[in-house]
Short mmCIF file of C-alpha atoms in Angstrom, two decimals:
data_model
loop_
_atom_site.label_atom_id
_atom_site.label_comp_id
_atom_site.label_asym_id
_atom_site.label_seq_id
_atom_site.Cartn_x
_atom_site.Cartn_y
_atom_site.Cartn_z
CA UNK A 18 -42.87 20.86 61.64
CA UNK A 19 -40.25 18.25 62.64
CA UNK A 20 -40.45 16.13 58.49
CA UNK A 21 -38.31 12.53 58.94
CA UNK A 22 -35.34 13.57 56.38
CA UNK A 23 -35.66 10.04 54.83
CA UNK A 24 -38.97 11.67 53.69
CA UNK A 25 -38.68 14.72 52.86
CA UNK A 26 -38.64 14.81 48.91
CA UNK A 27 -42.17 12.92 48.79
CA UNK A 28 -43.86 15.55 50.97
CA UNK A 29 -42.16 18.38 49.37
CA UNK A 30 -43.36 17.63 46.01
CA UNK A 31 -46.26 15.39 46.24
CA UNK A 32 -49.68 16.64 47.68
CA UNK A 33 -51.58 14.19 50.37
CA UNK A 34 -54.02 12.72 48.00
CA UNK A 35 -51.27 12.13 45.70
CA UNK A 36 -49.68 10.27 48.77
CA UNK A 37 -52.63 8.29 49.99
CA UNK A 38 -53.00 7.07 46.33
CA UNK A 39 -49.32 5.75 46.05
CA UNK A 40 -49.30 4.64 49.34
CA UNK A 41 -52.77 2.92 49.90
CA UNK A 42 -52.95 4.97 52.84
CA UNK A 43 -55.98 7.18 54.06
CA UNK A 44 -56.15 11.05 53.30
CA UNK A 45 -56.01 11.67 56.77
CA UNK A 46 -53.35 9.78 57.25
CA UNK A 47 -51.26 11.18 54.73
CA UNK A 48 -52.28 14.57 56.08
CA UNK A 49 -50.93 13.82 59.19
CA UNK A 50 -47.87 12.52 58.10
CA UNK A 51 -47.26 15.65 56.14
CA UNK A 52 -47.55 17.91 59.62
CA UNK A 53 -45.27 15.37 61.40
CA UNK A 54 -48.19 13.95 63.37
CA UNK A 55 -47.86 10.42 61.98
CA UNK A 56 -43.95 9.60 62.32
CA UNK A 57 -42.63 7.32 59.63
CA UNK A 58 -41.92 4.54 62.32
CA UNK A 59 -45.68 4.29 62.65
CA UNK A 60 -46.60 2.97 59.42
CA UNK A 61 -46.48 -0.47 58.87
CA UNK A 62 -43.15 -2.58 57.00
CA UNK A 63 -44.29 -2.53 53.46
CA UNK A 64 -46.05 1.29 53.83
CA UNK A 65 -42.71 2.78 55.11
CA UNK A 66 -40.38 0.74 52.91
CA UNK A 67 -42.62 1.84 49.93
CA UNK A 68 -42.51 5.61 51.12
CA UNK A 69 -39.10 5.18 51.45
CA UNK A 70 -38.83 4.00 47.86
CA UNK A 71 -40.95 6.54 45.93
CA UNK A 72 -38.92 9.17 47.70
CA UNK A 73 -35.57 7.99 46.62
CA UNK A 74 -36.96 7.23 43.24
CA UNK A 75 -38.19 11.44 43.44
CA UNK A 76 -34.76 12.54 44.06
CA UNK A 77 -33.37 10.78 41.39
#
């Protein structure tokens, strides 16, 4: 599993429905982007800035 190092706080320590719920995102999608099948790059602006966010905020 190839996990975008920008991200990799959020999926260590948050499970996928905790995820879709901060993100607004689908289960599935959050699924996917905890097994590296949805990149980072493919969410849209606000999604990836706010992943981006709460994982900074979860290494603090």
């Amino acid at each position: 599993m190839d996990i975008n190092p920008d991200i990799s706080l959020i999926i260590d320590k948050l499970t996928p429905y905790q995820i879709s719920q901060a993100l607004d995102i689908s289960l599935d999608d959050a699924t996917a982007l905890i097994a590296g099948k949805l990149k980072l790059e493919e969410l849209d602006e606000n999604t990836s800035r706010l992943l981006i966010d709460l994982n900074d905020k979860l290494g603090s």
